[in-house]
Amino acid sequence: MKNRDYLLNEYAKLVILKGVNVQKDQIVFIQSSINSAPFARLLTKEAYLAGAGEVIVNFTDEIISREHLIHKSEEKLANVPDYIIRMNEYACENKACFISITSPILGINSDVDSKRLQISSRALNERLKMRRDYLMSNHGQWTVVGYPNPVWAKKVFSGFSEEEAFDRLLESILVACRVDENSFSNWDKHNQKLSRYNKLLTDFNFESLHFKNNLGTDITVGLADDHIWAGGEDVSTFGVRFNPNLPTEENFTMPHKFKVSGKVVATMPLDFQGKLIEDFYLVFEDGKVVDFDAKKEKETLKNILFYDEGASRIGEIALIPDDSPISNSKTLFYNTLFDENASCHMALGAAYPTNTKDGSSLSKEELEKRGCNISGIHVDFMFGSPDMEIIGKKKDQTEVKIFHKGNYCI
Ligand code: ZN
Ligand code: ZN
């Protein structure tokens, strides 16, 4: 790859300055796999150059995590050690910003007992609820970004040597994130475009959206009261601008938890806890999944849907035009951060409170009254296609065509 070191450094700068937008003396908390150590080091350097007060890097290793999952007693699996909770509390209480580096080792947990995976993820979800609330309500800036590893790279570019596959995946990530010598102006322009659609869609104040394509998706998604469309740049409750995902192509909002009806057919596999769910569909009635099937890993899909009361309802609906850098690359990344930006998606589980007016300051009961779904999980899955048609219905029952043949027509 040409200028590899230069581009990687640009990418790190972009994550620090556009992703979390580190403020003077702020704590930066980086969650990284040991496979992403080279990138975590670059981020640490750039964070200090940007004025960070302290950078904390929490490394994990998927192979060691797998050993824990296989060998720990159920009692230990269901318990999150205090030092992990305290580390996260320290970061939240001190208003840190959070960077999470995604680098999946696909299939690593495929032979781990699903029940044990559930116990462990439930424990983490429950004991780290404070961190999830902090992030989902934008009390601090946060961003999720990607970095390759050889296993992931070989899955995406299977016909190449490990080294070449790695380089190709890195290049694809950089292209998807619009990293080049004009990275910053690229992002300014991109954010302006996303913000234009946010405004347009919010002003329509649609009651519902109807999605239809030839694969069998035919679903009406009612929207929450006082919903707000977001996407691209966001603002923390302390007024700091940041980009929660690099890349991002989506405009998303809060569906109404009781007003989703019809069938949605997934168009991409879903990697969940190291298991790959393939060829699946869901049928909703009054917001709840009443029927589903998957050709592969149906059990894992079932575990998601039965996680808690909110897990069989949706908390996010996102529009992504078929004409985007990720979609145009025709690359299947087997990872939600990238694949969700190639395709319209929805999320089973929790909604973002910020997707409704003044949502961050509302109580749980007030949020639920607006149709906000509450859950311990948030799992995005993709259902967009090049022939997707979307029609919005306004409060006065007039209709507006939003997507024609997979792209915006407003
Ligand atoms: Zn989304
Ligand atoms: Zn999501």
Coordinates of C-alpha atoms and ligand atoms in Angstrom, one line a residue:
M1 CA 0.0 0.0 0.0
K2 CA 1.2 3.5 -0.9
N3 CA 2.0 5.8 2.0
R4 CA 0.9 3.2 4.5
D5 CA 2.5 4.9 7.6
Y6 CA 1.3 8.3 6.6
L7 CA -2.3 7.1 6.1
L8 CA -2.3 5.2 9.3
N9 CA -1.2 8.3 11.2
E10 CA -3.9 10.4 9.5
Y11 CA -6.4 7.7 10.5
A12 CA -5.2 8.0 14.2
K13 CA -5.4 11.8 14.0
L14 CA -8.9 11.6 12.6
V15 CA -10.0 9.2 15.4
I16 CA -8.6 11.6 18.1
L17 CA -9.7 14.9 16.6
K18 CA -12.9 14.0 14.7
G19 CA -13.9 10.8 16.4
V20 CA -13.7 11.7 20.1
N21 CA -12.5 15.2 19.7
V22 CA -10.2 15.0 22.8
Q23 CA -10.5 18.1 25.0
K24 CA -7.6 19.6 27.0
D25 CA -6.6 17.5 30.0
Q26 CA -9.4 15.0 29.3
I27 CA -8.9 11.3 30.1
V28 CA -9.0 9.0 27.0
F29 CA -10.0 5.4 27.6
I30 CA -9.0 3.1 24.8
Q31 CA -10.4 -0.4 24.6
S32 CA -8.2 -2.5 22.3
S33 CA -7.4 -6.1 21.4
I34 CA -3.7 -7.0 21.7
N35 CA -4.0 -7.5 17.9
S36 CA -4.6 -3.8 17.5
A37 CA -1.7 -2.7 19.7
P38 CA 0.1 -0.9 16.9
F39 CA -2.9 1.3 16.4
A40 CA -3.6 1.8 20.1
R41 CA 0.0 3.1 20.4
L42 CA -0.6 5.6 17.5
L43 CA -3.8 6.7 19.1
T44 CA -2.1 7.2 22.5
K45 CA 0.6 9.5 20.9
E46 CA -2.0 11.5 18.9
A47 CA -4.2 11.8 22.0
Y48 CA -1.4 13.4 24.0
L49 CA -0.5 15.6 21.1
A50 CA -4.1 16.8 21.1
G51 CA -3.9 17.7 24.8
A52 CA -5.2 14.6 26.6
G53 CA -4.4 14.6 30.3
E54 CA -4.2 10.8 30.6
V55 CA -4.6 7.9 28.2
I56 CA -5.7 4.6 29.6
V57 CA -5.4 1.6 27.3
N58 CA -7.3 -1.6 28.3
F59 CA -6.0 -4.5 26.3
T60 CA -7.8 -7.7 25.9
D61 CA -6.9 -10.9 24.1
E62 CA -9.6 -13.0 22.4
I63 CA -7.7 -16.3 23.0
I64 CA -7.4 -15.6 26.7
S65 CA -11.1 -14.5 26.8
R66 CA -12.0 -17.8 25.2
E67 CA -10.1 -19.7 27.8
H68 CA -12.1 -17.9 30.5
L69 CA -15.3 -18.7 28.7
I70 CA -14.5 -22.4 28.5
H71 CA -12.9 -23.0 31.9
K72 CA -14.2 -20.5 34.5
S73 CA -16.9 -21.8 36.9
E74 CA -20.4 -20.5 36.1
E75 CA -20.3 -18.6 39.3
K76 CA -17.1 -16.7 38.3
L77 CA -18.5 -16.1 34.8
A78 CA -21.5 -14.5 36.3
N79 CA -19.4 -12.1 38.3
V80 CA -17.4 -9.2 37.0
P81 CA -14.4 -8.4 39.2
D82 CA -14.5 -5.2 41.1
Y83 CA -11.3 -3.8 39.6
I84 CA -12.9 -3.8 36.1
I85 CA -16.0 -2.0 37.4
R86 CA -13.9 0.5 39.3
M87 CA -11.7 1.2 36.2
N88 CA -14.8 2.0 34.2
E89 CA -16.3 4.1 37.0
Y90 CA -13.1 6.0 37.3
A91 CA -13.3 6.9 33.6
C92 CA -17.0 7.9 33.7
E93 CA -16.8 9.8 36.9
N94 CA -13.8 11.8 35.5
K95 CA -15.7 12.5 32.2
A96 CA -13.4 10.5 30.0
C97 CA -13.9 10.0 26.3
F98 CA -14.0 6.4 25.1
I99 CA -12.4 4.8 22.0
S100 CA -13.2 1.3 21.2
I101 CA -11.1 -0.5 18.5
T102 CA -13.1 -3.3 16.7
S103 CA -11.0 -6.2 15.4
P104 CA -13.0 -9.3 15.4
I105 CA -11.5 -12.8 15.5
L106 CA -14.3 -14.3 13.5
G107 CA -15.7 -17.6 14.7
I108 CA -13.3 -17.8 17.8
N109 CA -16.2 -18.7 20.1
S110 CA -18.1 -20.9 17.6
D111 CA -17.6 -24.0 19.8
V112 CA -18.1 -22.3 23.2
D113 CA -21.4 -23.2 24.9
S114 CA -24.0 -20.5 24.1
K115 CA -25.3 -20.6 27.7
R116 CA -21.8 -19.7 29.1
L117 CA -21.4 -16.9 26.5
Q118 CA -24.8 -15.6 27.7
I119 CA -23.9 -15.7 31.3
S120 CA -20.7 -13.8 30.7
S121 CA -22.2 -11.2 28.5
R122 CA -25.2 -10.7 30.8
A123 CA -22.9 -10.1 33.7
L124 CA -20.8 -7.6 31.8
N125 CA -23.9 -5.8 30.5
E126 CA -25.4 -5.6 34.0
R127 CA -22.3 -4.7 36.0
L128 CA -21.1 -2.1 33.4
K129 CA -24.6 -0.5 33.0
M130 CA -23.2 2.8 34.3
R131 CA -20.8 2.9 31.3
R132 CA -23.5 2.0 28.8
D133 CA -25.8 4.7 30.1
Y134 CA -22.9 7.2 30.1
L135 CA -22.2 6.4 26.4
M136 CA -25.7 6.0 25.1
S137 CA -26.7 9.3 26.6
N138 CA -23.6 11.0 25.2
H139 CA -22.4 12.2 28.6
G140 CA -18.9 11.9 27.2
Q141 CA -17.6 11.6 23.7
W142 CA -17.1 8.1 22.3
T143 CA -16.2 6.5 19.1
V144 CA -15.9 3.0 17.6
V145 CA -13.3 2.4 14.9
G146 CA -11.8 -0.7 13.2
Y147 CA -8.3 -2.1 12.8
P148 CA -7.4 -5.4 10.9
N149 CA -6.1 -8.7 12.2
P150 CA -5.0 -11.6 10.1
V151 CA -8.0 -13.9 10.9
W152 CA -10.5 -11.2 10.0
A153 CA -8.5 -10.2 6.9
K154 CA -8.4 -13.8 5.6
K155 CA -12.1 -14.1 6.0
V156 CA -12.8 -10.9 4.0
F157 CA -10.0 -11.5 1.4
S158 CA -9.8 -15.3 1.4
G159 CA -7.9 -15.7 -1.9
F160 CA -4.8 -13.8 -0.6
S161 CA -1.8 -14.5 1.6
E162 CA -2.2 -13.4 5.2
E163 CA 0.0 -10.4 4.7
E164 CA -1.7 -9.2 1.5
A165 CA -5.2 -9.8 3.0
F166 CA -4.2 -7.7 6.0
D167 CA -3.0 -4.9 3.7
R168 CA -6.2 -5.1 1.6
L169 CA -8.4 -5.0 4.7
L170 CA -6.5 -2.0 6.1
E171 CA -6.8 -0.2 2.8
S172 CA -10.6 -1.0 2.7
I173 CA -11.0 0.4 6.2
L174 CA -9.1 3.6 5.3
V175 CA -11.2 4.1 2.2
A176 CA -14.4 3.4 4.1
C177 CA -13.2 6.1 6.6
R178 CA -12.4 8.6 3.9
V179 CA -8.8 8.7 5.0
D180 CA -6.5 10.4 2.5
E181 CA -4.5 13.7 2.4
N182 CA -7.9 15.6 2.7
S183 CA -9.3 13.5 5.6
F184 CA -10.5 16.4 7.6
S185 CA -12.3 18.3 4.8
N186 CA -13.8 15.0 3.6
W187 CA -15.3 14.5 7.0
D188 CA -16.6 18.1 7.2
K189 CA -18.4 17.7 3.9
H190 CA -19.7 14.2 4.8
N191 CA -21.0 15.5 8.1
Q192 CA -22.8 18.4 6.4
K193 CA -24.5 16.0 4.0
L194 CA -25.7 13.7 6.9
S195 CA -26.8 16.7 8.9
R196 CA -28.9 17.9 5.9
Y197 CA -30.8 14.6 5.9
N198 CA -31.2 14.6 9.7
K199 CA -32.9 18.0 9.4
L200 CA -35.1 17.0 6.4
L201 CA -36.2 13.8 8.0
T202 CA -36.8 15.3 11.5
D203 CA -38.9 18.1 9.9
F204 CA -41.1 15.6 8.1
N205 CA -42.0 14.2 11.6
F206 CA -43.1 10.9 10.0
E207 CA -45.5 8.7 11.8
S208 CA -44.1 5.6 10.2
L209 CA -41.8 4.3 7.4
H210 CA -42.7 1.5 5.1
F211 CA -39.8 -0.7 3.7
K212 CA -40.3 -3.0 0.8
N213 CA -37.9 -5.0 -1.5
N214 CA -38.0 -8.1 -3.6
L215 CA -36.2 -10.3 -1.0
G216 CA -39.4 -10.3 1.1
T217 CA -39.0 -7.4 3.4
D218 CA -42.3 -5.7 3.8
I219 CA -42.5 -3.9 7.1
T220 CA -43.9 -0.8 8.7
V221 CA -41.8 0.9 11.3
G222 CA -43.7 3.4 13.5
L223 CA -41.5 6.1 14.9
A224 CA -41.3 7.3 18.5
D225 CA -43.0 10.5 19.6
D226 CA -40.8 13.6 19.3
H227 CA -38.2 11.5 17.5
I228 CA -35.0 13.1 16.2
W229 CA -32.9 11.9 13.3
A230 CA -29.2 11.7 14.0
G231 CA -26.1 10.6 12.2
G232 CA -22.6 11.8 11.5
E233 CA -21.5 14.3 14.1
D234 CA -23.1 14.3 17.5
V235 CA -22.8 16.6 20.5
S236 CA -22.1 15.4 24.1
T237 CA -24.2 16.7 27.0
F238 CA -21.2 19.0 27.7
G239 CA -21.4 20.5 24.2
V240 CA -18.4 18.7 22.6
R241 CA -18.8 17.6 19.0
F242 CA -17.8 14.1 18.1
N243 CA -18.3 11.3 15.6
P244 CA -19.5 8.1 17.4
N245 CA -18.5 5.8 14.5
L246 CA -15.8 5.8 11.9
P247 CA -17.0 5.1 9.3
T248 CA -20.6 6.2 9.4
E249 CA -23.1 6.6 6.6
E250 CA -26.3 6.4 8.5
N251 CA -29.2 8.6 9.4
F252 CA -31.0 6.9 12.3
T253 CA -33.8 7.5 14.7
M254 CA -35.9 5.9 17.4
P255 CA -38.7 3.5 16.3
H256 CA -41.8 3.1 18.4
K257 CA -41.4 -0.1 20.5
F258 CA -45.1 -1.1 20.0
K259 CA -45.6 0.0 16.4
V260 CA -43.5 -2.3 14.2
S261 CA -45.4 -4.8 12.0
G262 CA -44.3 -7.0 9.1
K263 CA -41.4 -9.1 7.9
V264 CA -37.8 -8.1 7.6
V265 CA -35.3 -10.2 5.7
A266 CA -31.6 -9.7 6.6
T267 CA -29.2 -9.1 3.7
M268 CA -25.9 -9.8 5.5
P269 CA -24.7 -12.2 8.1
L270 CA -24.5 -11.1 11.7
D271 CA -21.4 -11.8 13.8
F272 CA -22.5 -12.0 17.4
Q273 CA -20.2 -13.0 20.2
G274 CA -18.0 -14.8 17.8
K275 CA -20.8 -16.7 16.1
L276 CA -22.1 -16.0 12.6
I277 CA -25.8 -15.9 12.1
E278 CA -26.7 -16.3 8.4
D279 CA -29.8 -16.0 6.2
F280 CA -32.3 -15.0 8.7
Y281 CA -35.6 -13.1 8.9
L282 CA -37.9 -11.7 11.7
V283 CA -41.6 -11.1 11.7
F284 CA -43.0 -8.4 14.0
E285 CA -46.5 -7.8 15.4
D286 CA -47.2 -4.7 17.5
G287 CA -43.4 -4.2 17.8
K288 CA -42.5 -7.6 19.0
V289 CA -40.9 -10.5 17.1
V290 CA -43.4 -13.3 16.8
D291 CA -41.6 -15.5 14.3
F292 CA -38.0 -15.9 13.1
D293 CA -35.7 -18.3 11.4
A294 CA -32.0 -18.6 10.4
K295 CA -30.2 -21.0 8.1
K296 CA -27.2 -20.9 10.4
E297 CA -26.9 -20.2 14.2
K298 CA -30.6 -20.0 14.8
E299 CA -29.9 -20.7 18.5
T300 CA -27.7 -17.6 18.7
L301 CA -30.4 -15.5 17.1
K302 CA -32.9 -17.0 19.7
N303 CA -30.5 -16.1 22.5
I304 CA -30.4 -12.5 21.3
L305 CA -34.2 -12.3 21.0
F306 CA -34.8 -13.8 24.5
Y307 CA -32.1 -11.9 26.2
D308 CA -34.6 -9.7 28.0
E309 CA -38.1 -8.2 27.4
G310 CA -36.7 -5.4 25.1
A311 CA -34.5 -7.7 23.0
S312 CA -37.4 -8.8 20.8
R313 CA -38.3 -5.2 19.9
I314 CA -36.2 -2.7 18.0
G315 CA -34.5 0.4 19.3
E316 CA -33.0 1.9 16.1
I317 CA -33.9 2.3 12.5
A318 CA -31.2 3.5 10.1
L319 CA -31.2 4.6 6.5
I320 CA -28.1 4.2 4.4
P321 CA -28.1 4.8 0.7
D322 CA -26.9 2.0 -1.6
D323 CA -24.5 4.5 -3.1
S324 CA -21.8 4.8 -0.4
P325 CA -18.1 4.0 -0.3
I326 CA -18.6 0.8 1.7
S327 CA -21.5 -0.4 -0.4
N328 CA -19.7 0.5 -3.6
S329 CA -16.6 -1.5 -2.6
K330 CA -18.9 -4.6 -2.7
T331 CA -16.8 -5.9 0.3
L332 CA -18.5 -7.9 2.9
F333 CA -16.6 -7.2 6.1
Y334 CA -18.4 -9.7 8.4
N335 CA -18.5 -6.9 11.0
T336 CA -21.3 -4.7 11.9
L337 CA -19.3 -1.4 12.2
F338 CA -18.6 -1.6 8.5
D339 CA -21.5 -3.7 7.1
E340 CA -24.1 -1.6 8.8
N341 CA -22.8 1.4 6.9
A342 CA -23.4 -0.4 3.6
S343 CA -27.0 -1.1 4.2
C344 CA -30.2 0.0 5.9
H345 CA -30.3 -1.6 9.4
M346 CA -32.3 -1.8 12.6
A347 CA -31.2 -2.8 16.0
L348 CA -32.8 -5.3 18.4
G349 CA -32.8 -3.9 21.9
A350 CA -32.0 -0.5 23.4
A351 CA -32.8 2.8 21.7
Y352 CA -30.6 5.8 22.1
P353 CA -32.4 8.3 24.4
T354 CA -30.8 11.1 22.4
N355 CA -33.0 10.0 19.4
T356 CA -36.0 11.8 21.1
K357 CA -36.3 15.4 22.1
D358 CA -34.5 16.2 25.4
G359 CA -34.2 12.4 25.8
S360 CA -31.0 12.5 27.9
S361 CA -32.8 14.3 30.7
L362 CA -35.9 12.1 30.6
S363 CA -36.7 9.3 33.1
K364 CA -37.0 5.7 32.0
E365 CA -40.8 5.9 32.3
E366 CA -40.9 9.2 30.3
L367 CA -38.8 7.6 27.6
E368 CA -40.9 4.5 27.4
K369 CA -44.1 6.6 27.1
R370 CA -42.6 8.0 23.9
G371 CA -42.0 4.5 22.5
C372 CA -38.4 4.2 23.5
N373 CA -37.3 0.5 23.8
I374 CA -35.2 -0.4 26.9
S375 CA -32.9 -3.4 26.9
G376 CA -29.5 -4.6 28.1
I377 CA -28.4 -5.2 24.5
H378 CA -28.3 -3.3 21.2
V379 CA -27.6 -5.6 18.2
D380 CA -27.7 -4.1 14.7
F381 CA -28.5 -6.2 11.7
M382 CA -28.6 -5.3 8.0
F383 CA -31.6 -5.5 5.7
G384 CA -30.9 -2.9 3.0
S385 CA -30.7 -3.8 -0.7
P386 CA -30.2 -2.0 -4.0
D387 CA -34.0 -2.3 -4.7
M388 CA -35.2 -0.9 -1.4
E389 CA -38.2 1.4 -1.5
I390 CA -39.1 3.5 1.5
I391 CA -42.2 5.5 1.9
G392 CA -42.8 7.8 4.9
K393 CA -46.3 8.5 6.2
K394 CA -46.9 11.9 7.8
K395 CA -49.3 12.6 10.7
D396 CA -51.8 13.8 8.2
Q397 CA -51.5 10.5 6.4
T398 CA -49.9 11.9 3.3
E399 CA -47.0 9.9 1.9
V400 CA -43.5 10.9 0.9
K401 CA -41.2 8.6 -1.1
I402 CA -37.8 8.7 0.7
F403 CA -35.8 5.9 -1.0
H404 CA -36.1 4.8 -4.6
K405 CA -34.0 1.8 -5.8
G406 CA -31.9 1.9 -2.6
N407 CA -31.1 5.6 -2.6
Y408 CA -32.5 8.8 -1.2
C409 CA -35.0 10.6 -3.5
I410 CA -35.7 13.6 -1.2
Ligands
ZN1 ZN -27.0 2.4 13.3
ZN2 ZN -27.0 0.6 16.2

